[in-house]
Amino acid sequence: MIKALRTSSLGDILGIGLVLFIAVFSLILLIAPSIIVVIISFDTRAFVSFPPEGFTLRWYAEVFEQTELVGAMWTSLKVGLMVTALCIVLGVPTALACVRGKFRGTTALSVFVLVPHMVPGIVLGVAVLFAGALVGVSPSIWLQAVSIAVFIMAVMVRTVQSRLVRLDPALEEAATNLGASSFQSLRTITFPLLLPAILAGAVFTFVEGFDNLSVAIFTHGFRDRPLPVELLALVQYTSTPLVAAVSGVQILLAILALVAVSMSIGLDKVNE
Amino acid sequence: MSDATAFQPPPNARLGEVILDKLVSGRGIWPAVPAIIVLIVVAVVPFIILLSLGFSDIEVARGAIVSQTLSFSHLSNALSDPLYWITFQRSLVLAINTTLLCLLFGYPVAYLFLIGGKWTRRLILILTIAPLLTSGIVRTYAWLVILGGRGVVNSTLMSLGLIDQPLRIMNTHWAVLIGMVQIHLPVMILPLIAVMSRHEGGLMEASANLGASRLGTLRTVILPLSAPGIGTGAALVFTLSYTTFVVPQLLGGGNYLNAATMIYEQVVFSLEWSKGSVSSLILMATCLIVLVIIAMLTNIFTRWTKGRDA
């Protein structure tokens, strides 16, 4: 908070007023579409229109009657979990090596891990599809999960890294000096201290795995289409509030994820 | 317990534990090796293959490559095809406009975060992070609902008697731009907030105590200090909006081709993989060039403001 600002001229007040006006407008802009979608999802009419005419839960019921949609949700759920698991197994040790490593090239390693995330998702997706075709690996739920994991791993590494940097290595040294093996000190000291960062990383990697389109659209299996691919088709070819209901479900999940993040590390730590 | 044994490794350690110990001791590169292998197999090698396919004539049958011969024709065809020029130019202009508008709308939010109290800050974080957790398709769909023929904008304008017939907003480049800006706004706001909250407190109060106005403080103290955040945010928004196909596909209608939708059609529908490779490579190269320009501009901006203070 800034206190005690003086000498407010008219131009000053107008300028700051304009800045704050745009800020409030932007905040409304951020949330308004989601609110409108949720309202639409309860409309009784079979076409999308605003304002709604009545209240019904019909579209929510219909979401769970559509076998393709439910199948796509399961696929995305599986991909999300696979991506998260891969990112934890591969990313957390990498973060350890980047921060605690005593070898030359720790910086190079950190940069190398970031590279796939800097390549546009669509380029990575196309590249993986072509490479797979060349060696005879066709698109599947596995290919999708592995390529999204590679794409998003940087987020896990960076989240864990930023927490690890602030941990005092003396804590582990103390454990080792008291007779613990490296593995024991990692398990009983470092890992519990890193857990909030790993959890936060897990939330973001899961969301990416569940919801990635740019990589998934090229790498998903033809029998198990993930939710974003299914949704894209649905939005293009249907005009009922069904998609709004799917959105309603996703928005609910997003709120749950937000609560999870704010309970594990706190919202304000998210973008460190 | 004697001191002599306390400093020894546990004598009854099993072999598995010893190996595990070596792996996780955190001093060597070993913990990172699995990740490095996966990155090489799933990112580095595929990219080299993408590069090689862009420079060869290939034959694709049943999702597999049958034959491959070296050829530069795809690149030269692409560079002489006006469709490519139009498409990439359109994508570039759209992405740059999106980035600038996101900055215009996002910066004030970050400023409000800086001067706001605890609850303002919490609200801003929730409103910024929540959209990131919902799907891009869902958020684009919302704009279909708002801008469509019977959507919010049209029904409001019609009930106010301002127009008789629904305006055609959907399937225009305005619809695409609006959708792009709203969807990528959070990605601009978060880095700005991160950079600004690093410098809060002392500096701004000092500026105020020295008699600077609020606007003056914003212009001469906060803006220069937030230059790195502007750079990061701009780079993120640019990359995402330059390479997305959801928004153009859904809000632009069938005729609105941008770089990403073109690649998608080449690769998935017409199975012209060499063309798809070349387009992907051009997409990546142009993206990198703009990112380097953004980095240079950020650098110049930072140095210029520093120089002016001195």
Coordinates of C-alpha atoms in Angstrom, one line a residue:
Chain A
M1 CA 0.0 0.0 0.0
I2 CA 1.2 3.4 -0.8
K3 CA 0.4 6.0 1.7
A4 CA 0.9 9.7 1.9
L5 CA 0.8 10.7 -1.7
R6 CA 0.4 14.4 -2.1
T7 CA 0.1 17.2 -4.6
S8 CA -2.9 15.9 -6.5
S9 CA -3.5 18.1 -9.5
L10 CA -6.6 17.7 -11.7
G11 CA -4.6 16.0 -14.4
D12 CA -3.1 13.6 -11.9
I13 CA -6.6 12.6 -10.6
L14 CA -7.9 12.2 -14.1
G15 CA -4.9 10.1 -15.2
I16 CA -5.1 7.8 -12.2
G17 CA -8.9 7.7 -12.5
L18 CA -8.6 6.5 -16.1
V19 CA -6.0 3.8 -15.1
L20 CA -8.3 2.5 -12.3
F21 CA -11.3 2.6 -14.6
I22 CA -9.5 0.4 -17.2
A23 CA -8.4 -1.9 -14.3
V24 CA -12.0 -2.4 -13.1
F25 CA -13.2 -2.9 -16.7
S26 CA -10.5 -5.5 -17.3
L27 CA -11.5 -7.4 -14.1
I28 CA -15.1 -7.5 -15.2
L29 CA -14.0 -8.6 -18.7
L30 CA -12.1 -11.5 -17.1
I31 CA -15.0 -12.9 -15.3
A32 CA -18.1 -11.9 -17.3
P33 CA -17.9 -14.6 -20.0
S34 CA -17.7 -17.4 -17.5
I35 CA -20.7 -16.0 -15.6
I36 CA -22.7 -15.7 -18.8
V37 CA -21.9 -19.3 -19.7
V38 CA -23.0 -20.6 -16.3
I39 CA -26.3 -18.7 -16.7
I40 CA -26.9 -20.0 -20.2
S41 CA -26.2 -23.6 -19.0
F42 CA -29.5 -23.5 -16.9
D43 CA -31.6 -22.1 -19.7
T44 CA -34.7 -24.1 -20.8
R45 CA -34.4 -23.2 -24.5
A46 CA -32.7 -25.6 -26.8
F47 CA -30.7 -22.8 -28.5
V48 CA -28.1 -20.5 -27.1
S49 CA -29.6 -17.1 -26.4
F50 CA -29.5 -14.4 -23.7
P51 CA -31.2 -13.6 -21.4
P52 CA -32.4 -17.1 -20.4
E53 CA -36.1 -17.9 -20.2
G54 CA -36.3 -20.5 -17.5
F55 CA -34.3 -22.7 -15.2
T56 CA -33.5 -26.4 -15.8
L57 CA -30.8 -28.9 -15.0
R58 CA -31.6 -30.8 -18.2
W59 CA -28.3 -29.9 -19.9
Y60 CA -26.3 -31.1 -17.0
A61 CA -28.2 -34.4 -17.0
E62 CA -27.6 -34.6 -20.8
V63 CA -23.8 -34.2 -20.4
F64 CA -23.7 -37.4 -18.5
E65 CA -25.9 -39.2 -21.0
Q66 CA -23.6 -38.5 -23.9
T67 CA -21.4 -41.5 -23.9
E68 CA -18.8 -39.8 -26.2
L69 CA -18.5 -36.8 -23.9
V70 CA -18.2 -38.9 -20.8
G71 CA -15.6 -41.1 -22.5
A72 CA -13.7 -38.0 -23.4
M73 CA -13.8 -36.8 -19.8
W74 CA -12.4 -40.1 -18.7
T75 CA -9.7 -39.9 -21.3
S76 CA -8.7 -36.4 -20.2
L77 CA -8.8 -37.4 -16.6
K78 CA -6.4 -40.3 -17.3
V79 CA -4.1 -38.1 -19.4
G80 CA -4.1 -35.4 -16.6
L81 CA -3.1 -38.0 -14.0
M82 CA -0.5 -39.5 -16.3
V83 CA 1.0 -36.1 -17.1
T84 CA 1.1 -35.2 -13.4
A85 CA 2.7 -38.5 -12.5
L86 CA 5.4 -38.1 -15.2
C87 CA 6.1 -34.5 -14.3
I88 CA 6.6 -35.4 -10.6
V89 CA 8.8 -38.4 -11.4
L90 CA 10.9 -36.7 -14.0
G91 CA 10.6 -33.0 -12.8
V92 CA 11.2 -33.1 -9.1
P93 CA 14.6 -35.0 -9.3
T94 CA 15.6 -32.6 -12.1
A95 CA 14.9 -29.6 -9.9
L96 CA 17.0 -31.2 -7.2
A97 CA 19.9 -31.7 -9.7
C98 CA 19.5 -28.1 -10.9
V99 CA 19.7 -26.5 -7.5
R100 CA 21.7 -28.9 -5.3
G101 CA 23.9 -30.3 -8.1
K102 CA 27.6 -29.8 -7.7
F103 CA 28.5 -30.5 -11.4
R104 CA 29.2 -28.0 -14.2
G105 CA 26.3 -27.2 -16.4
T106 CA 23.5 -26.8 -13.8
T107 CA 22.5 -23.7 -15.6
A108 CA 22.6 -25.4 -18.9
L109 CA 20.4 -28.1 -17.5
S110 CA 17.8 -25.6 -16.2
V111 CA 17.6 -24.0 -19.6
F112 CA 17.4 -27.3 -21.5
V113 CA 14.4 -28.4 -19.4
L114 CA 12.7 -25.1 -20.3
V115 CA 13.2 -25.4 -24.0
P116 CA 10.2 -27.6 -24.9
H117 CA 7.9 -25.2 -23.1
M118 CA 9.1 -22.3 -25.3
V119 CA 8.4 -24.2 -28.5
P120 CA 4.8 -23.5 -29.5
G121 CA 2.6 -26.4 -28.5
I122 CA 1.4 -27.0 -32.0
V123 CA 4.9 -27.3 -33.3
L124 CA 5.8 -29.9 -30.6
G125 CA 2.6 -31.7 -31.4
V126 CA 3.3 -31.9 -35.2
A127 CA 6.9 -32.9 -34.5
V128 CA 5.9 -35.8 -32.2
L129 CA 3.3 -37.0 -34.6
F130 CA 5.8 -37.1 -37.5
A131 CA 8.5 -38.7 -35.4
G132 CA 6.1 -41.3 -34.2
A133 CA 5.0 -42.1 -37.7
L134 CA 8.6 -42.5 -38.8
V135 CA 9.4 -45.1 -36.1
G136 CA 6.0 -46.7 -36.2
V137 CA 4.4 -45.2 -33.0
S138 CA 0.9 -44.2 -33.8
P139 CA -1.0 -41.6 -31.8
S140 CA -2.4 -42.9 -28.6
I141 CA -3.3 -41.9 -25.1
W142 CA 0.4 -42.7 -24.1
L143 CA 1.9 -40.6 -26.8
Q144 CA -0.4 -37.8 -25.9
A145 CA 0.4 -38.0 -22.2
V146 CA 4.2 -38.2 -22.7
S147 CA 4.3 -35.3 -25.2
I148 CA 2.1 -33.1 -22.9
A149 CA 4.3 -34.0 -20.0
V150 CA 7.4 -33.0 -21.9
F151 CA 5.7 -29.7 -22.9
I152 CA 4.6 -28.8 -19.4
M153 CA 7.4 -30.3 -17.2
A154 CA 9.2 -26.9 -17.1
V155 CA 6.4 -25.6 -14.9
M156 CA 6.9 -28.4 -12.3
V157 CA 10.7 -27.9 -12.4
R158 CA 10.4 -24.2 -11.9
T159 CA 7.9 -24.4 -9.1
V160 CA 10.0 -26.9 -7.2
Q161 CA 13.2 -25.1 -8.0
S162 CA 12.0 -21.8 -6.6
R163 CA 11.0 -23.5 -3.4
L164 CA 14.2 -25.4 -3.2
V165 CA 16.3 -22.3 -3.6
R166 CA 14.8 -20.9 -0.4
L167 CA 15.4 -24.1 1.6
D168 CA 18.4 -24.1 3.9
P169 CA 20.8 -26.9 2.8
A170 CA 21.9 -27.0 6.5
L171 CA 18.7 -28.8 7.3
E172 CA 19.7 -31.7 5.2
E173 CA 23.3 -31.6 6.3
A174 CA 22.2 -31.8 9.9
A175 CA 20.2 -34.9 9.1
T176 CA 23.1 -36.5 7.3
N177 CA 25.5 -35.6 10.2
L178 CA 23.1 -37.3 12.6
G179 CA 23.5 -40.5 10.6
A180 CA 20.7 -40.3 8.0
S181 CA 21.5 -41.5 4.5
S182 CA 21.0 -39.0 1.6
F183 CA 17.8 -40.9 0.8
Q184 CA 16.5 -40.7 4.3
S185 CA 17.2 -37.0 4.6
L186 CA 15.5 -36.5 1.3
R187 CA 12.5 -38.5 2.4
T188 CA 12.1 -37.1 5.9
I189 CA 13.4 -33.5 5.5
T190 CA 13.5 -32.2 2.0
F191 CA 10.5 -33.9 0.5
P192 CA 8.0 -32.8 3.2
L193 CA 9.3 -29.2 2.8
L194 CA 8.9 -29.4 -0.9
L195 CA 5.5 -30.9 -0.8
P196 CA 3.5 -27.6 -1.2
A197 CA 5.5 -26.7 -4.3
I198 CA 5.0 -30.2 -5.7
L199 CA 1.3 -30.0 -5.0
A200 CA 1.0 -26.6 -6.7
G201 CA 3.0 -28.0 -9.7
A202 CA 0.7 -31.0 -9.7
V203 CA -2.4 -28.9 -10.0
F204 CA -1.0 -27.0 -13.0
T205 CA 0.3 -30.0 -14.8
F206 CA -2.9 -31.8 -14.2
V207 CA -4.9 -28.9 -15.6
E208 CA -2.6 -28.8 -18.6
G209 CA -2.9 -32.6 -19.1
F210 CA -6.7 -32.5 -18.8
D211 CA -7.1 -29.5 -21.0
N212 CA -4.3 -29.3 -23.5
L213 CA -5.5 -28.9 -27.1
S214 CA -2.4 -27.8 -29.1
V215 CA -0.3 -30.8 -28.4
A216 CA -3.2 -33.3 -27.9
I217 CA -4.9 -32.6 -31.2
F218 CA -2.0 -34.1 -33.1
T219 CA -1.1 -36.9 -30.7
H220 CA -4.3 -38.3 -29.3
G221 CA -5.5 -41.8 -30.1
F222 CA -8.3 -42.0 -32.6
R223 CA -10.4 -44.2 -30.3
D224 CA -9.8 -42.1 -27.2
R225 CA -10.4 -38.5 -28.0
P226 CA -9.7 -36.1 -25.1
L227 CA -12.2 -33.6 -23.8
P228 CA -10.8 -30.5 -25.6
V229 CA -10.8 -32.2 -29.0
E230 CA -14.3 -33.5 -28.4
L231 CA -15.5 -30.1 -27.1
L232 CA -14.0 -28.3 -30.2
A233 CA -16.1 -30.5 -32.5
L234 CA -19.1 -30.1 -30.2
V235 CA -18.9 -26.3 -30.2
Q236 CA -18.6 -26.3 -34.0
Y237 CA -21.5 -28.6 -34.8
T238 CA -24.1 -28.0 -32.0
S239 CA -26.0 -25.0 -30.9
T240 CA -27.6 -26.3 -27.7
P241 CA -26.5 -25.2 -24.2
L242 CA -24.9 -28.6 -23.8
V243 CA -21.4 -27.1 -24.2
A244 CA -22.4 -24.5 -21.6
A245 CA -23.2 -27.3 -19.1
V246 CA -19.8 -28.9 -19.8
S247 CA -18.3 -25.5 -19.2
G248 CA -20.2 -25.2 -16.0
V249 CA -18.7 -28.5 -14.8
Q250 CA -15.2 -27.3 -15.8
I251 CA -15.6 -24.0 -14.0
L252 CA -16.6 -25.9 -10.9
L253 CA -13.4 -28.0 -11.2
A254 CA -11.4 -24.8 -11.7
I255 CA -12.8 -23.4 -8.4
L256 CA -11.9 -26.6 -6.7
A257 CA -8.3 -26.4 -8.1
L258 CA -8.1 -22.8 -6.9
V259 CA -9.1 -23.8 -3.4
A260 CA -6.5 -26.6 -3.6
V261 CA -3.8 -24.2 -4.6
S262 CA -4.6 -21.5 -2.1
M263 CA -4.7 -24.1 0.7
S264 CA -1.4 -25.7 -0.3
I265 CA 0.9 -22.8 -1.1
G266 CA -1.3 -19.7 -1.2
L267 CA -2.5 -17.9 -4.3
D268 CA 0.2 -15.2 -4.2
K269 CA 3.0 -17.7 -4.6
V270 CA 1.6 -19.0 -7.9
N271 CA 3.6 -17.0 -10.3
E272 CA 7.0 -17.0 -8.6
Chain B
M1 CA 25.5 -44.5 21.1
S2 CA 29.1 -43.6 20.4
D3 CA 30.2 -40.7 18.2
A4 CA 32.2 -43.0 16.0
T5 CA 29.2 -44.9 14.7
A6 CA 27.0 -41.8 14.4
F7 CA 28.9 -40.4 11.5
Q8 CA 29.1 -43.7 9.6
P9 CA 26.5 -44.7 7.0
P10 CA 24.1 -47.2 8.4
P11 CA 26.0 -50.5 8.3
N12 CA 23.0 -52.7 7.4
A13 CA 22.1 -50.6 4.3
R14 CA 20.7 -52.8 1.6
L15 CA 22.1 -52.6 -1.9
G16 CA 19.0 -51.0 -3.3
E17 CA 19.2 -48.3 -0.7
V18 CA 22.9 -47.6 -1.5
I19 CA 22.1 -47.2 -5.2
L20 CA 19.1 -45.0 -4.4
D21 CA 21.4 -43.0 -2.1
K22 CA 23.8 -42.4 -4.9
L23 CA 21.0 -41.4 -7.3
V24 CA 19.4 -38.9 -5.0
S25 CA 22.4 -37.6 -3.1
G26 CA 21.7 -34.4 -5.1
R27 CA 25.3 -33.6 -6.1
G28 CA 25.6 -35.3 -9.5
I29 CA 23.6 -35.0 -12.6
W30 CA 22.0 -38.5 -12.0
P31 CA 18.6 -37.4 -10.7
A32 CA 18.0 -35.4 -13.9
V33 CA 19.1 -38.2 -16.3
P34 CA 15.6 -39.8 -16.8
A35 CA 14.2 -36.3 -17.7
I36 CA 17.0 -35.6 -20.1
I37 CA 16.5 -38.9 -21.9
V38 CA 12.8 -38.3 -22.2
L39 CA 13.3 -34.7 -23.4
I40 CA 15.8 -35.9 -26.1
V41 CA 13.5 -38.7 -27.3
V42 CA 10.2 -36.7 -27.2
A43 CA 11.3 -33.2 -28.0
V44 CA 14.8 -32.9 -29.5
V45 CA 14.7 -35.9 -31.9
P46 CA 11.1 -35.1 -33.1
F47 CA 12.2 -31.5 -33.8
I48 CA 15.2 -32.7 -35.9
I49 CA 12.8 -35.0 -37.8
L50 CA 10.4 -32.1 -38.4
L51 CA 13.3 -30.2 -39.8
S52 CA 14.3 -33.0 -42.1
L53 CA 10.7 -33.5 -43.3
G54 CA 10.4 -29.9 -44.2
F55 CA 13.3 -30.4 -46.6
S56 CA 12.2 -33.6 -48.3
D57 CA 9.6 -35.0 -50.5
I58 CA 7.7 -37.7 -48.7
E59 CA 4.9 -40.1 -49.3
V60 CA 2.5 -40.8 -46.6
A61 CA 0.3 -43.8 -46.5
R62 CA -1.9 -45.0 -43.5
G63 CA -0.3 -42.5 -41.1
A64 CA 3.2 -43.7 -41.8
I65 CA 6.0 -42.3 -44.0
V66 CA 6.7 -44.5 -47.0
S67 CA 9.5 -42.8 -48.8
Q68 CA 11.6 -39.7 -48.3
T69 CA 13.9 -37.8 -50.7
L70 CA 15.8 -34.5 -50.1
S71 CA 14.1 -31.4 -51.6
F72 CA 14.0 -27.7 -51.0
S73 CA 10.8 -27.3 -53.1
H74 CA 8.5 -27.0 -50.1
L75 CA 10.3 -24.0 -48.6
S76 CA 10.6 -22.2 -51.9
N77 CA 6.9 -23.0 -52.8
A78 CA 5.8 -21.7 -49.4
L79 CA 7.9 -18.5 -49.9
S80 CA 6.5 -17.8 -53.3
D81 CA 2.9 -18.7 -52.4
P82 CA 0.8 -15.5 -51.6
L83 CA -1.5 -17.6 -49.4
Y84 CA 1.4 -18.2 -47.0
W85 CA 2.3 -14.5 -46.9
I86 CA -1.3 -13.4 -46.3
T87 CA -1.8 -16.1 -43.6
F88 CA 1.4 -15.4 -41.7
Q89 CA 1.0 -11.7 -42.0
R90 CA -2.6 -11.9 -40.7
S91 CA -1.4 -14.1 -37.8
L92 CA 1.4 -11.8 -36.9
V93 CA -0.7 -8.6 -37.0
L94 CA -3.4 -10.3 -34.9
A95 CA -0.9 -11.6 -32.3
I96 CA 0.8 -8.2 -32.1
N97 CA -2.5 -6.4 -31.7
T98 CA -3.5 -8.9 -29.1
T99 CA -0.3 -8.4 -27.2
L100 CA -0.6 -4.6 -27.2
L101 CA -4.3 -4.6 -26.1
C102 CA -3.5 -7.1 -23.4
L103 CA -0.8 -4.7 -22.1
L104 CA -3.2 -1.8 -22.3
F105 CA -5.9 -3.7 -20.3
G106 CA -3.6 -5.7 -18.1
Y107 CA -1.2 -3.1 -16.8
P108 CA -3.9 -1.1 -14.9
V109 CA -4.9 -4.3 -13.2
A110 CA -1.4 -4.9 -12.0
Y111 CA -1.2 -1.3 -10.8
L112 CA -4.5 -1.8 -8.9
F113 CA -2.9 -4.9 -7.3
L114 CA 0.1 -2.8 -6.3
I115 CA -1.8 -0.1 -4.6
G116 CA -4.7 -2.2 -3.4
G117 CA -5.4 -3.7 0.0
K118 CA -5.5 -7.3 1.0
W119 CA -9.0 -8.1 -0.3
T120 CA -8.5 -6.2 -3.6
R121 CA -5.3 -8.3 -4.2
R122 CA -7.1 -11.5 -3.3
L123 CA -9.9 -10.7 -5.7
I124 CA -7.5 -9.8 -8.5
L125 CA -5.6 -13.1 -8.1
I126 CA -8.8 -15.1 -8.1
L127 CA -10.2 -13.4 -11.2
T128 CA -6.8 -13.8 -13.0
I129 CA -6.0 -17.4 -12.1
A130 CA -9.5 -18.9 -12.3
P131 CA -9.9 -18.4 -16.1
L132 CA -6.5 -20.0 -16.6
L133 CA -7.9 -23.2 -15.0
T134 CA -10.8 -23.4 -17.4
S135 CA -10.5 -24.6 -20.9
G136 CA -9.7 -22.2 -23.7
I137 CA -12.5 -23.7 -25.7
V138 CA -14.9 -23.0 -22.9
R139 CA -13.8 -19.4 -22.7
T140 CA -14.1 -19.0 -26.5
Y141 CA -17.5 -20.6 -26.4
A142 CA -18.5 -17.8 -24.0
W143 CA -17.8 -15.3 -26.7
L144 CA -19.9 -17.3 -29.2
V145 CA -22.7 -16.8 -26.7
I146 CA -22.0 -13.1 -26.2
L147 CA -21.3 -12.0 -29.8
G148 CA -23.5 -14.4 -31.7
G149 CA -26.7 -13.5 -33.6
R150 CA -28.9 -14.0 -30.6
G151 CA -26.2 -13.3 -28.1
V152 CA -25.9 -10.9 -25.3
V153 CA -24.6 -7.9 -27.3
N154 CA -27.2 -8.2 -30.0
S155 CA -30.2 -8.9 -27.8
T156 CA -29.2 -5.9 -25.5
L157 CA -28.8 -3.6 -28.5
M158 CA -32.1 -4.7 -30.0
S159 CA -34.1 -4.4 -26.8
L160 CA -32.7 -0.9 -26.4
G161 CA -34.0 -0.2 -29.9
L162 CA -30.6 0.8 -31.2
I163 CA -30.6 -1.8 -34.0
D164 CA -33.4 -3.7 -35.8
Q165 CA -31.4 -6.6 -37.1
P166 CA -28.7 -8.5 -35.3
L167 CA -25.2 -7.2 -36.0
R168 CA -22.8 -9.6 -37.7
I169 CA -20.0 -9.6 -35.2
M170 CA -19.2 -13.3 -35.3
N171 CA -16.8 -14.6 -38.0
T172 CA -15.2 -11.2 -38.3
H173 CA -11.6 -10.3 -37.3
W174 CA -13.1 -8.1 -34.5
A175 CA -14.6 -11.2 -32.9
V176 CA -11.3 -13.0 -33.1
L177 CA -9.4 -10.0 -31.6
I178 CA -11.9 -9.6 -28.7
G179 CA -11.7 -13.3 -27.9
M180 CA -7.9 -13.3 -28.1
V181 CA -7.5 -10.4 -25.8
Q182 CA -9.8 -11.7 -23.1
I183 CA -8.4 -15.2 -23.2
H184 CA -4.8 -14.1 -23.0
L185 CA -5.2 -11.3 -20.5
P186 CA -4.4 -13.4 -17.4
V187 CA -1.1 -14.4 -19.0
M188 CA -0.1 -10.7 -19.2
I189 CA -1.3 -9.8 -15.7
L190 CA 0.5 -12.5 -13.7
P191 CA 4.1 -11.6 -14.7
L192 CA 3.3 -7.9 -14.2
I193 CA 2.1 -8.6 -10.7
A194 CA 5.1 -10.7 -10.0
V195 CA 7.6 -8.0 -11.0
M196 CA 5.7 -5.2 -9.4
S197 CA 5.3 -6.9 -6.0
R198 CA 9.1 -7.3 -5.9
H199 CA 9.6 -3.6 -5.7
E200 CA 6.7 -2.5 -3.5
G201 CA 6.9 -0.3 -0.5
G202 CA 10.0 1.8 0.0
L203 CA 10.6 3.2 -3.5
M204 CA 7.2 4.4 -4.1
E205 CA 6.8 6.0 -0.7
A206 CA 10.2 7.7 -1.3
S207 CA 8.9 9.0 -4.6
A208 CA 5.8 10.3 -2.8
N209 CA 7.8 11.9 0.0
L210 CA 9.9 13.7 -2.6
G211 CA 6.7 15.2 -3.8
A212 CA 5.8 13.2 -6.9
S213 CA 2.2 12.8 -7.8
R214 CA 0.5 9.4 -8.1
L215 CA 0.6 9.6 -11.9
G216 CA 4.2 10.8 -11.8
T217 CA 5.2 7.9 -9.6
L218 CA 3.5 5.5 -11.9
R219 CA 5.2 7.0 -14.9
T220 CA 8.7 7.6 -13.6
V221 CA 9.1 4.8 -10.9
I222 CA 6.7 2.0 -11.4
L223 CA 6.7 1.8 -15.2
P224 CA 10.4 1.5 -15.6
L225 CA 10.7 -1.0 -12.8
S226 CA 8.1 -3.2 -14.3
A227 CA 9.8 -3.4 -17.7
P228 CA 10.9 -7.0 -17.2
G229 CA 7.3 -8.0 -16.4
I230 CA 6.1 -6.3 -19.5
G231 CA 8.7 -8.2 -21.5
T232 CA 7.7 -11.6 -20.0
G233 CA 4.0 -10.9 -20.4
A234 CA 4.4 -9.7 -24.0
A235 CA 6.5 -12.7 -24.9
L236 CA 3.9 -15.2 -23.4
V237 CA 0.9 -13.5 -24.9
F238 CA 2.5 -13.2 -28.3
T239 CA 3.6 -16.8 -28.5
L240 CA 0.2 -18.1 -27.3
S241 CA -1.9 -15.9 -29.6
Y242 CA 0.4 -16.4 -32.6
T243 CA 0.2 -20.2 -32.3
T244 CA -3.4 -20.8 -31.2
F245 CA -6.1 -22.2 -33.3
V246 CA -9.1 -22.4 -31.0
V247 CA -10.1 -18.7 -31.2
P248 CA -9.6 -18.2 -35.0
Q249 CA -11.4 -21.6 -35.7
L250 CA -14.4 -20.8 -33.5
L251 CA -14.8 -17.1 -33.7
G252 CA -13.4 -16.5 -37.2
G253 CA -15.5 -18.9 -39.0
G254 CA -14.3 -21.2 -41.8
N255 CA -12.7 -18.5 -43.9
Y256 CA -10.5 -17.1 -41.3
L257 CA -7.2 -18.9 -41.8
N258 CA -4.3 -18.2 -39.5
A259 CA -0.9 -19.9 -39.3
A260 CA -2.0 -22.5 -36.8
T261 CA -5.3 -23.4 -38.5
M262 CA -3.4 -23.7 -41.8
I263 CA -0.9 -26.2 -40.2
Y264 CA -3.7 -28.2 -38.8
E265 CA -5.4 -28.5 -42.1
Q266 CA -2.2 -29.4 -43.9
V267 CA -1.3 -32.1 -41.4
V268 CA -4.6 -33.6 -40.4
F269 CA -7.0 -33.1 -43.3
S270 CA -4.9 -32.9 -46.5
L271 CA -2.0 -35.0 -45.1
E272 CA 0.6 -32.8 -46.8
W273 CA 3.2 -33.4 -44.2
S274 CA 6.1 -31.7 -45.9
K275 CA 4.0 -28.6 -46.3
G276 CA 3.0 -28.9 -42.6
S277 CA 6.6 -29.2 -41.6
V278 CA 7.6 -26.2 -43.5
S279 CA 4.7 -24.2 -42.1
S280 CA 5.6 -25.3 -38.6
L281 CA 9.2 -24.3 -39.1
I282 CA 8.2 -20.9 -40.5
L283 CA 5.8 -20.4 -37.6
M284 CA 8.6 -21.2 -35.1
A285 CA 11.2 -19.1 -36.8
T286 CA 9.0 -16.0 -37.0
C287 CA 7.9 -16.6 -33.5
L288 CA 11.5 -16.6 -32.3
I289 CA 12.3 -13.5 -34.3
V290 CA 9.5 -11.6 -32.6
L291 CA 10.5 -12.9 -29.2
V292 CA 14.1 -11.6 -29.8
I293 CA 12.7 -8.2 -30.8
I294 CA 10.5 -8.1 -27.7
A295 CA 13.6 -9.0 -25.5
M296 CA 15.6 -6.2 -27.3
L297 CA 12.9 -3.7 -26.8
T298 CA 12.6 -4.6 -23.1
N299 CA 16.3 -4.1 -22.8
I300 CA 16.3 -0.8 -24.5
F301 CA 13.3 0.4 -22.5
T302 CA 15.0 -0.6 -19.3
R303 CA 18.3 1.1 -20.2
W304 CA 16.6 4.2 -21.6
T305 CA 14.6 4.8 -18.4
K306 CA 17.7 4.1 -16.3
G307 CA 19.8 6.5 -18.4
R308 CA 17.2 9.2 -18.1
D309 CA 17.2 9.0 -14.3
A310 CA 21.0 9.4 -14.1

